[in-house]
């Protein structure tokens, strides 16, 4: 109930009271007791213990006071009765004395018996007794001596076998003409401490409960107002600071220890805020410097990358030139060795042509002669390439050139079971070029298409004009196609995917060189198992040419 009221009061005032919870309590899901609740319970427990101890002490003391009061009353009543009897003239009537004793016994419930003794020759004899008195007991010898001396006697005797506990016997002397003529005996039952505590228990319990409630409530209210509220405010400020709010402040309500603690917390937060601001400034400065250094490094890396790329290209070009130089030497030697046999073959072809009358055979021999002459020109060209040369371009009709090439390669297409499809645009603008070099490039492309269609297929050759500036030749096959990785290397010299003895890897390199010599460009479209298309772009010949 205390925690609920405090939580309601804090919520109504908009205060935050974070309560740190230990990991063990978090795991168990238990809510910890607050400091003022613990203190209140501790004070209540101490109060209860103190009140219980006080109750025991006070009960014992009250019992002693009751006993003393009972003894004093018993003495007074015995002395009064003795004086009353002493003033009665003799002879005294035993019945009257018994009646007086009965009145005294009935005055208080704790009186067990009242008895009157008469001294006869130094011996005390019972004369009268109150009604209902306990049986008479022998007077102790010490009491007799005291009575003979005219002094009252008091005797406390315990009766453990009886429910009365202990009794108090008072003997008051009766005088007659200045001498002791008898004694009044009054026996008083003494109440023990438990009996006294029982009589005062209900009052003491209610007083104790009321005292505990008042002490607990006052302690709780005082502690919450004086101690817990400053601690609550300090905890709220700490929670805000932990969340990153360095503007948090703990209110200083007094100059005591809690006030000093709040002031110390405020000073600490102020220093942390200043240090945090300095750290942010340094962080921004460092980030700016890192950004500048990164940009500078990026520029240097880009420059280095450009230099490395140029170096790689130069190295690669040098390597290609070295390989081409070696190939040129081989080609020169090859041209020199092949030139003589070609001349002999050409001579025999001319003799056969002169001896035959069949037009078809003559046509075939003309084609063979043309190809031999082309081979001779190629050989001469290879020899000439070992020396500085100047290429001379002439206006060409690409449709006529392509038809001648297809007529020459028709037997090879039939032998490979390849179907030829042609699409020639007419009229086709002229281009400036070298017929032999273009024929070499186109035949290389046709041969590559045949090598890609090992089990037959379709070879498509198309010519068309692209606007008014370009003339295009397309050669497409339905062969195995190429992957992207292979396509990126096909124009490199000596790169080939064919087996040993089937190609040197110079065909497409030569095609690219021929196209570039004619100011054109080459495009490739291919995909695995979808064939390959080569598209050659040539600039249109000048009208003046």
Coordinates of C-alpha atoms in Angstrom, one line a residue:
X1 CA 0.0 0.0 0.0
X2 CA 2.9 2.4 0.7
X3 CA 4.4 1.8 -2.7
X4 CA 1.1 2.3 -4.5
X5 CA 0.4 5.6 -2.8
X6 CA 3.9 6.8 -3.5
X7 CA 3.7 5.8 -7.2
X8 CA 0.4 7.6 -7.5
X9 CA 1.8 10.8 -5.9
X10 CA 4.9 10.7 -8.1
X11 CA 2.8 10.2 -11.3
X12 CA 0.5 13.1 -10.4
X13 CA 3.4 15.5 -10.1
X14 CA 5.0 14.3 -13.4
X15 CA 8.1 13.0 -11.7
X16 CA 10.1 10.1 -13.0
X17 CA 11.4 7.7 -10.5
X18 CA 13.5 5.1 -12.2
X19 CA 14.3 2.3 -9.8
X20 CA 17.5 0.3 -10.7
X21 CA 16.8 -3.4 -10.8
X22 CA 19.4 -6.1 -10.3
X23 CA 19.9 -8.8 -13.0
X24 CA 18.7 -11.4 -10.6
X25 CA 15.4 -9.5 -9.9
X26 CA 15.0 -8.9 -13.7
X27 CA 15.2 -12.6 -14.3
X28 CA 12.7 -13.4 -11.5
X29 CA 10.4 -10.6 -12.5
X30 CA 10.2 -9.3 -8.8
X31 CA 9.8 -5.6 -8.1
X32 CA 12.3 -4.4 -5.6
X33 CA 11.3 -2.5 -2.5
X34 CA 12.0 1.2 -2.5
X35 CA 14.4 2.8 -0.1
X36 CA 11.8 4.6 2.0
X37 CA 9.7 1.4 2.2
X38 CA 12.7 -0.6 3.5
X39 CA 13.5 2.2 6.0
X40 CA 9.9 2.4 7.2
X41 CA 9.7 -1.4 7.6
X42 CA 13.0 -1.4 9.5
X43 CA 11.9 1.4 11.8
X44 CA 8.6 -0.4 12.4
X45 CA 10.5 -3.6 13.3
X46 CA 12.8 -1.8 15.7
X47 CA 9.8 0.0 17.2
X48 CA 8.0 -3.3 17.7
X49 CA 11.0 -4.8 19.4
X50 CA 11.5 -1.8 21.6
X51 CA 7.8 -1.8 22.6
X52 CA 7.9 -5.5 23.3
X53 CA 10.9 -5.1 25.6
X54 CA 9.3 -2.1 27.2
X55 CA 6.1 -4.1 27.7
X56 CA 8.0 -6.8 29.5
X57 CA 9.9 -4.4 31.7
X58 CA 6.8 -2.4 32.5
X59 CA 4.8 -5.5 33.2
X60 CA 7.4 -6.7 35.7
X61 CA 7.6 -3.2 37.2
X62 CA 3.8 -2.9 37.5
X63 CA 3.6 -6.3 39.2
X64 CA 6.2 -5.1 41.7
X65 CA 4.4 -1.9 42.3
X66 CA 1.1 -3.8 42.8
X67 CA 2.8 -6.1 45.3
X68 CA 4.2 -3.1 47.2
X69 CA 0.8 -1.5 47.2
X70 CA -0.9 -4.7 48.4
X71 CA 1.7 -5.0 51.2
X72 CA 1.3 -1.4 52.2
X73 CA -2.5 -1.7 52.3
X74 CA -2.3 -4.9 54.3
X75 CA 0.0 -3.3 56.8
X76 CA -2.3 -0.3 57.1
X77 CA -5.4 -2.4 57.6
X78 CA -3.7 -4.6 60.2
X79 CA -2.4 -1.6 62.1
X80 CA -5.8 0.1 62.0
X81 CA -7.6 -3.0 63.2
X82 CA -5.0 -3.5 66.0
X83 CA -5.4 0.1 67.1
X84 CA -9.2 -0.2 67.0
X85 CA -9.0 -3.3 69.2
X86 CA -6.5 -1.7 71.5
X87 CA -8.9 1.1 72.2
X88 CA -11.8 -1.3 72.9
X89 CA -12.2 -1.6 76.7
X90 CA -11.7 -5.0 78.3
X91 CA -13.0 -7.5 78.5
X92 CA -13.3 -7.6 74.7
X93 CA -16.1 -9.6 73.1
X94 CA -14.6 -12.2 70.7
X95 CA -17.7 -12.0 68.5
X96 CA -17.3 -8.3 68.0
X97 CA -13.6 -8.8 67.2
X98 CA -14.6 -11.5 64.7
X99 CA -17.1 -9.2 63.1
X100 CA -14.5 -6.4 62.8
X101 CA -12.0 -8.9 61.2
X102 CA -14.7 -10.1 58.8
X103 CA -15.3 -6.5 57.7
X104 CA -11.6 -6.0 57.1
X105 CA -11.3 -9.3 55.1
X106 CA -14.2 -8.2 52.9
X107 CA -12.7 -4.8 52.1
X108 CA -10.4 -6.3 49.4
X109 CA -10.5 -9.5 47.4
X110 CA -6.8 -10.3 47.9
X111 CA -7.1 -10.8 51.7
X112 CA -7.1 -14.5 52.5
X113 CA -7.7 -14.3 56.3
X114 CA -7.8 -12.0 59.2
X115 CA -7.1 -13.4 62.6
X116 CA -6.8 -12.0 66.2
X117 CA -4.4 -13.4 68.6
X118 CA -4.3 -12.9 72.4
X119 CA -1.1 -13.1 74.5
X120 CA -1.6 -15.4 77.5
X121 CA 1.5 -15.8 79.6
X122 CA 3.9 -15.2 76.7
X123 CA 2.0 -17.5 74.3
X124 CA -0.2 -16.2 71.5
X125 CA -3.6 -17.9 71.4
X126 CA -6.2 -17.4 68.6
X127 CA -9.2 -15.4 70.0
X128 CA -11.2 -14.6 66.9
X129 CA -11.0 -14.9 63.1
X130 CA -12.9 -13.4 60.1
X131 CA -15.4 -15.6 58.4
X132 CA -14.0 -17.7 55.6
X133 CA -10.4 -17.3 56.8
X134 CA -7.8 -19.9 56.0
X135 CA -6.8 -22.3 58.7
X136 CA -4.5 -20.8 61.3
X137 CA -0.7 -21.4 61.1
X138 CA 1.8 -21.2 63.8
X139 CA 3.4 -17.8 64.3
X140 CA 7.0 -17.8 63.5
X141 CA 9.4 -17.3 66.5
X142 CA 10.9 -14.2 65.1
X143 CA 7.5 -12.7 64.7
X144 CA 6.7 -13.4 68.3
X145 CA 9.9 -11.7 69.4
X146 CA 9.0 -8.7 67.4
X147 CA 5.5 -8.6 68.8
X148 CA 6.8 -8.9 72.3
X149 CA 9.0 -5.8 71.6
X150 CA 5.9 -3.9 70.4
X151 CA 6.9 -4.0 66.7
X152 CA 4.9 -5.1 63.7
X153 CA 6.2 -8.1 61.8
X154 CA 6.0 -8.8 58.1
X155 CA 6.5 -12.3 56.6
X156 CA 6.3 -13.3 52.9
X157 CA 5.9 -17.0 52.3
X158 CA 5.5 -18.9 49.1
X159 CA 2.8 -21.5 48.5
X160 CA 3.8 -23.4 45.3
X161 CA 1.2 -26.0 45.7
X162 CA -1.6 -23.5 45.8
X163 CA -3.0 -21.3 43.1
X164 CA -2.4 -18.1 45.2
X165 CA 1.3 -18.3 44.6
X166 CA 2.8 -16.3 47.5
X167 CA 1.2 -14.7 50.5
X168 CA 2.1 -11.7 52.7
X169 CA 1.5 -12.1 56.5
X170 CA 1.3 -8.9 58.6
X171 CA 1.3 -9.0 62.4
X172 CA 0.3 -5.7 64.2
X173 CA 0.6 -5.7 68.0
X174 CA -2.4 -5.0 70.2
X175 CA -1.5 -3.0 73.3
X176 CA -3.2 -2.7 76.6
X177 CA -1.9 -0.2 79.2
X178 CA 1.4 0.1 77.3
X179 CA 2.1 -3.6 77.0
X180 CA 1.5 -6.1 74.2
X181 CA -1.6 -8.1 74.9
X182 CA -2.1 -9.7 71.5
X183 CA -1.7 -9.3 67.7
X184 CA -3.8 -8.9 64.6
X185 CA -2.7 -11.2 61.7
X186 CA -3.7 -10.3 58.1
X187 CA -2.8 -12.6 55.3
X188 CA -2.7 -10.9 51.9
X189 CA -2.4 -12.9 48.6
X190 CA 0.3 -11.3 46.3
X191 CA -0.5 -11.2 42.5
X192 CA 2.4 -12.3 40.3
X193 CA 3.7 -10.6 37.1
X194 CA 1.7 -12.6 34.5
X195 CA -1.6 -11.9 36.3
X196 CA -0.8 -8.2 36.2
X197 CA 0.3 -8.3 32.5
X198 CA -3.0 -10.1 31.7
X199 CA -5.0 -7.3 33.3
X200 CA -3.1 -4.6 31.4
X201 CA -2.5 -6.6 28.2
X202 CA -5.4 -5.3 26.1
X203 CA -4.6 -1.7 26.9
X204 CA -0.9 -2.2 26.3
X205 CA -1.5 -4.0 23.0
X206 CA -3.8 -1.2 21.6
X207 CA -1.3 1.5 22.8
X208 CA 1.5 -0.5 21.1
X209 CA -0.4 -0.9 17.8
X210 CA -1.3 2.8 17.8
X211 CA 2.3 3.8 18.5
X212 CA 3.6 1.5 15.7
X213 CA 1.1 2.9 13.2
X214 CA 1.9 6.5 14.2
X215 CA 5.7 6.0 14.1
X216 CA 5.5 4.1 10.8
X217 CA 3.4 6.7 9.1
X218 CA 5.4 9.6 10.4
X219 CA 8.7 7.9 9.4
X220 CA 7.4 7.1 6.0
X221 CA 6.1 10.6 5.3
X222 CA 9.2 12.3 6.7
X223 CA 11.6 10.0 4.9
X224 CA 9.7 10.4 1.6
X225 CA 9.6 14.1 1.8
X226 CA 13.1 14.7 3.2
X227 CA 15.2 11.9 1.6
X228 CA 13.3 10.1 -1.1
X229 CA 12.2 13.1 -3.1
X230 CA 15.7 14.4 -3.6
X231 CA 16.9 10.9 -4.4
X232 CA 14.0 10.5 -6.8
X233 CA 14.9 13.8 -8.6
X234 CA 18.6 12.7 -8.7
X235 CA 17.7 9.3 -10.2
X236 CA 15.5 11.0 -12.8
X237 CA 18.4 13.4 -13.8
X238 CA 20.7 10.4 -14.0
X239 CA 18.3 8.6 -16.3
X240 CA 18.1 11.6 -18.6
X241 CA 21.8 11.9 -18.7
X242 CA 22.2 8.2 -19.4
X243 CA 19.8 8.7 -22.4
X244 CA 22.1 11.4 -23.8
X245 CA 20.5 14.5 -22.4
X246 CA 23.5 16.4 -20.9
X247 CA 21.2 19.3 -20.0
X248 CA 19.7 17.3 -17.2
X249 CA 19.9 19.0 -13.7
X250 CA 19.2 17.6 -10.3
X251 CA 17.4 20.2 -8.1
X252 CA 19.2 21.2 -4.9
X253 CA 16.6 21.5 -2.2
X254 CA 18.9 21.8 0.8
X255 CA 22.5 22.1 1.8
X256 CA 22.7 18.7 3.4
X257 CA 24.5 15.6 2.1
X258 CA 21.8 15.0 -0.6
X259 CA 22.1 18.6 -1.7
X260 CA 25.8 18.2 -1.9
X261 CA 25.4 15.0 -3.9
X262 CA 23.0 16.8 -6.4
X263 CA 25.5 19.7 -6.7
X264 CA 28.3 17.2 -7.4
X265 CA 26.1 15.5 -10.0
X266 CA 25.3 18.8 -11.7
X267 CA 29.0 19.7 -11.9
X268 CA 29.9 16.3 -13.3
X269 CA 27.2 16.6 -16.0
X270 CA 28.4 20.1 -16.9
X271 CA 32.0 18.8 -17.4
X272 CA 30.8 15.9 -19.4
X273 CA 28.7 18.2 -21.6
X274 CA 31.8 20.4 -22.2
X275 CA 33.9 17.4 -22.9
X276 CA 31.3 16.0 -25.3
X277 CA 31.1 19.2 -27.2
X278 CA 34.8 19.3 -27.6
X279 CA 34.8 15.7 -28.6
X280 CA 32.2 16.4 -31.3
X281 CA 34.2 19.3 -32.6
X282 CA 37.4 17.2 -32.8
X283 CA 35.4 14.4 -34.4
X284 CA 34.1 16.7 -37.1
X285 CA 37.5 18.1 -37.7
X286 CA 39.0 14.6 -37.9
X287 CA 36.2 13.5 -40.3
X288 CA 36.9 16.6 -42.5
X289 CA 40.6 15.7 -42.6
X290 CA 39.8 12.1 -43.3
X291 CA 37.5 13.1 -46.1
X292 CA 40.1 15.4 -47.6
X293 CA 42.7 12.7 -47.3
X294 CA 40.3 10.2 -48.8
X295 CA 39.6 12.4 -51.8
X296 CA 43.3 13.0 -52.3
X297 CA 44.0 9.3 -52.0
X298 CA 41.2 8.6 -54.4
X299 CA 42.7 11.0 -57.0
X300 CA 46.1 9.5 -56.6
X301 CA 44.6 6.0 -57.0
X302 CA 42.8 7.1 -60.1
X303 CA 46.0 8.5 -61.5
X304 CA 47.8 5.3 -60.6
X305 CA 45.1 3.2 -62.1
X306 CA 45.3 5.2 -65.3
X307 CA 49.1 4.9 -65.4
X308 CA 48.9 1.2 -64.7
X309 CA 46.2 0.8 -67.4
X310 CA 48.4 2.6 -70.0
X311 CA 51.4 0.6 -68.9
X312 CA 49.4 -2.6 -69.3
X313 CA 48.2 -1.5 -72.8
X314 CA 51.7 -0.5 -73.8
X315 CA 53.2 -3.8 -72.6
X316 CA 50.5 -5.7 -74.3
X317 CA 51.0 -3.8 -77.5
X318 CA 54.7 -4.4 -77.4
X319 CA 54.1 -8.1 -76.8
X320 CA 51.7 -8.2 -79.8
X321 CA 54.2 -6.3 -81.9
X322 CA 56.9 -8.8 -81.0
X323 CA 54.6 -11.7 -81.8
X324 CA 53.6 -10.0 -85.1
X325 CA 57.2 -9.4 -85.9
X326 CA 58.0 -13.0 -85.5
X327 CA 54.9 -13.9 -87.5
X328 CA 56.0 -11.4 -90.2
X329 CA 59.4 -13.1 -90.5
X330 CA 57.7 -16.5 -90.7
X331 CA 55.3 -15.2 -93.3
X332 CA 58.1 -13.7 -95.4
X333 CA 59.9 -17.1 -95.3
X334 CA 56.6 -18.8 -96.1
X335 CA 55.8 -16.5 -99.0
X336 CA 59.3 -17.0 -100.5
X337 CA 59.0 -20.8 -100.3
X338 CA 55.4 -20.9 -101.6
X339 CA 55.9 -18.6 -104.5
X340 CA 57.6 -21.1 -106.9
X341 CA 55.1 -24.0 -106.5
X342 CA 52.2 -21.5 -107.1
X343 CA 53.8 -20.4 -110.4
X344 CA 54.1 -24.0 -111.5
X345 CA 50.4 -24.8 -110.5
X346 CA 49.2 -21.7 -112.3
X347 CA 51.0 -22.7 -115.5
X348 CA 49.5 -26.2 -115.5
X349 CA 46.0 -24.8 -114.9
X350 CA 46.4 -22.6 -118.0
X351 CA 47.5 -25.6 -120.0
X352 CA 44.5 -27.6 -118.8
X353 CA 42.2 -24.8 -119.7
X354 CA 43.5 -24.6 -123.2
X355 CA 43.1 -28.3 -123.7
X356 CA 39.4 -28.5 -122.4
X357 CA 36.3 -27.7 -124.4
X358 CA 33.7 -28.2 -121.5
X359 CA 32.4 -24.8 -120.5
X360 CA 31.7 -25.9 -116.9
X361 CA 35.1 -27.3 -116.5
X362 CA 36.6 -24.2 -118.0
X363 CA 34.6 -22.1 -115.5
X364 CA 35.9 -24.2 -112.6
X365 CA 39.4 -23.8 -113.9
X366 CA 38.9 -20.0 -114.2
X367 CA 37.8 -19.9 -110.5
X368 CA 40.9 -22.0 -109.6
X369 CA 43.1 -19.7 -111.6
X370 CA 41.6 -16.6 -109.9
X371 CA 42.2 -18.1 -106.5
X372 CA 45.8 -19.0 -107.5
X373 CA 46.3 -15.5 -108.6
X374 CA 44.8 -14.3 -105.3
X375 CA 47.2 -16.6 -103.4
X376 CA 50.0 -15.1 -105.4
X377 CA 48.9 -11.6 -104.5
X378 CA 48.6 -12.6 -100.9
X379 CA 52.1 -14.0 -101.0
X380 CA 53.4 -10.9 -102.6
X381 CA 51.5 -8.8 -100.1
X382 CA 53.0 -10.8 -97.3
X383 CA 56.4 -10.1 -98.8
X384 CA 55.6 -6.5 -99.2
X385 CA 54.4 -6.2 -95.6
X386 CA 57.9 -6.8 -94.5
X387 CA 58.7 -3.5 -96.2
X388 CA 57.1 -0.1 -95.8
X389 CA 54.0 0.1 -98.0
X390 CA 51.2 2.5 -99.0
X391 CA 47.7 1.0 -99.4
X392 CA 45.7 2.4 -102.3
X393 CA 41.9 2.2 -102.0
X394 CA 39.5 2.2 -105.0
X395 CA 35.7 2.4 -105.2
X396 CA 34.2 -1.0 -104.7
X397 CA 30.8 -2.6 -105.1
X398 CA 30.4 -4.8 -102.0
X399 CA 27.5 -6.7 -103.5
X400 CA 29.7 -7.8 -106.5
X401 CA 32.6 -8.6 -104.2
X402 CA 30.5 -10.7 -101.8
X403 CA 28.9 -12.6 -104.7
X404 CA 32.3 -13.6 -106.1
X405 CA 33.4 -14.7 -102.6
X406 CA 30.2 -16.8 -102.2
X407 CA 30.7 -18.4 -105.6
X408 CA 34.2 -19.4 -104.7
X409 CA 33.2 -20.9 -101.3
X410 CA 30.0 -22.6 -102.6
X411 CA 31.7 -26.1 -102.8
X412 CA 32.9 -25.8 -99.2
X413 CA 29.4 -24.9 -98.0
X414 CA 27.9 -27.9 -99.8
X415 CA 30.5 -30.2 -98.4
X416 CA 29.7 -29.0 -94.8
X417 CA 25.9 -29.3 -95.4
X418 CA 25.5 -25.6 -94.9
X419 CA 22.6 -23.7 -96.4
X420 CA 23.3 -20.2 -97.8
X421 CA 20.9 -17.4 -97.5
X422 CA 21.6 -14.0 -99.0
X423 CA 19.9 -10.6 -98.8
X424 CA 21.6 -7.9 -101.0
X425 CA 20.3 -4.3 -100.9
X426 CA 20.2 -2.7 -104.3
X427 CA 21.4 -0.3 -105.3
X428 CA 24.3 -0.3 -102.7
X429 CA 26.5 2.7 -102.3
X430 CA 30.2 2.3 -103.2
X431 CA 32.9 2.1 -100.6
X432 CA 36.6 3.0 -100.9
X433 CA 38.7 -0.1 -100.2
X434 CA 41.2 -2.8 -101.2
X435 CA 39.3 -5.8 -102.8
X436 CA 41.9 -8.3 -101.8
X437 CA 42.1 -7.2 -98.2
X438 CA 38.3 -7.1 -97.9
X439 CA 38.0 -10.5 -99.6
X440 CA 40.6 -11.9 -97.1
X441 CA 38.5 -10.6 -94.2
X442 CA 35.2 -11.9 -95.5
X443 CA 36.6 -15.3 -96.3
X444 CA 38.0 -15.5 -92.7
X445 CA 34.5 -14.7 -91.3
X446 CA 32.9 -17.4 -93.6
X447 CA 35.5 -20.0 -92.5
X448 CA 34.8 -19.2 -88.8
X449 CA 31.1 -19.7 -89.4
X450 CA 31.8 -23.1 -91.1
X451 CA 34.0 -24.1 -88.2
X452 CA 31.2 -23.3 -85.8
X453 CA 28.6 -25.4 -87.7
X454 CA 30.3 -28.8 -87.6
X455 CA 27.0 -30.7 -88.3
X456 CA 25.5 -28.2 -90.8
X457 CA 23.4 -25.2 -90.4
X458 CA 22.5 -21.9 -92.1
X459 CA 24.9 -19.1 -93.2
X460 CA 23.2 -15.8 -93.8
X461 CA 24.9 -12.9 -95.6
X462 CA 23.2 -9.5 -95.9
X463 CA 24.2 -6.1 -97.2
X464 CA 22.4 -2.8 -96.6
X465 CA 22.9 0.9 -96.4
X466 CA 22.7 2.6 -93.0
X467 CA 21.4 6.1 -93.8
X468 CA 23.7 8.0 -96.1
X469 CA 27.0 7.5 -94.4
X470 CA 27.6 3.7 -93.9
X471 CA 27.4 0.4 -95.8
X472 CA 26.9 -2.7 -93.7
X473 CA 27.8 -6.3 -94.3
X474 CA 26.3 -8.9 -91.9
X475 CA 27.5 -12.5 -91.7
X476 CA 25.5 -14.8 -89.3
X477 CA 25.8 -18.5 -88.6
X478 CA 23.7 -20.9 -86.5
X479 CA 26.6 -22.5 -84.9
X480 CA 27.6 -23.1 -81.2
X481 CA 28.1 -19.4 -80.4
X482 CA 30.5 -18.0 -77.8
X483 CA 30.5 -17.1 -74.1
X484 CA 31.1 -13.5 -73.0
X485 CA 34.5 -14.4 -71.8
X486 CA 35.5 -15.9 -75.2
X487 CA 33.9 -13.0 -77.0
X488 CA 36.1 -10.5 -75.1
X489 CA 39.3 -12.1 -76.5
X490 CA 38.5 -13.1 -80.1
X491 CA 40.3 -10.1 -81.6
X492 CA 43.5 -10.8 -79.8
X493 CA 46.3 -12.2 -81.9
X494 CA 47.0 -15.9 -81.6
X495 CA 43.9 -16.4 -79.4
X496 CA 41.9 -19.4 -80.5
X497 CA 39.5 -22.0 -79.1
X498 CA 40.2 -24.5 -81.9
X499 CA 42.3 -27.6 -81.5
X500 CA 46.0 -27.7 -82.5
X501 CA 46.5 -27.7 -86.3
X502 CA 43.1 -26.1 -87.0
X503 CA 43.9 -22.4 -86.6
X504 CA 46.6 -20.0 -85.5
X505 CA 44.3 -17.4 -83.9
X506 CA 45.0 -14.7 -86.4
X507 CA 41.8 -14.8 -88.5
X508 CA 39.7 -12.4 -86.5
X509 CA 42.7 -10.3 -85.7
X510 CA 43.3 -9.8 -89.4
X511 CA 39.5 -9.1 -89.9
X512 CA 39.7 -6.3 -87.3
X513 CA 42.8 -4.9 -88.9
X514 CA 41.2 -4.9 -92.3
X515 CA 38.1 -3.2 -91.1
X516 CA 40.1 -0.5 -89.2
X517 CA 42.3 0.1 -92.3
X518 CA 39.1 0.9 -94.2
X519 CA 37.9 3.3 -91.5
X520 CA 35.1 1.0 -90.4
X521 CA 34.1 -0.8 -87.2
X522 CA 33.1 -4.3 -86.3
X523 CA 30.3 -5.5 -84.0
X524 CA 29.7 -9.0 -82.6
X525 CA 26.4 -10.5 -81.3
X526 CA 26.6 -14.0 -79.9
X527 CA 25.4 -16.3 -77.2
X528 CA 26.1 -20.0 -76.4
X529 CA 24.1 -22.4 -78.7
X530 CA 22.5 -19.4 -80.4
X531 CA 25.0 -18.7 -83.2
X532 CA 27.1 -15.6 -83.9
X533 CA 26.6 -12.5 -86.0
X534 CA 29.4 -10.2 -87.3
X535 CA 28.4 -6.8 -88.4
X536 CA 30.9 -4.8 -90.5
X537 CA 30.4 -1.0 -90.9
X538 CA 32.2 0.8 -93.7
X539 CA 32.1 4.5 -94.5
X540 CA 30.5 5.4 -97.8
X541 CA 33.0 6.4 -100.6
X542 CA 33.4 10.1 -101.4
X543 CA 31.3 11.1 -104.5
X544 CA 34.5 12.7 -105.9
X545 CA 36.3 9.3 -105.7

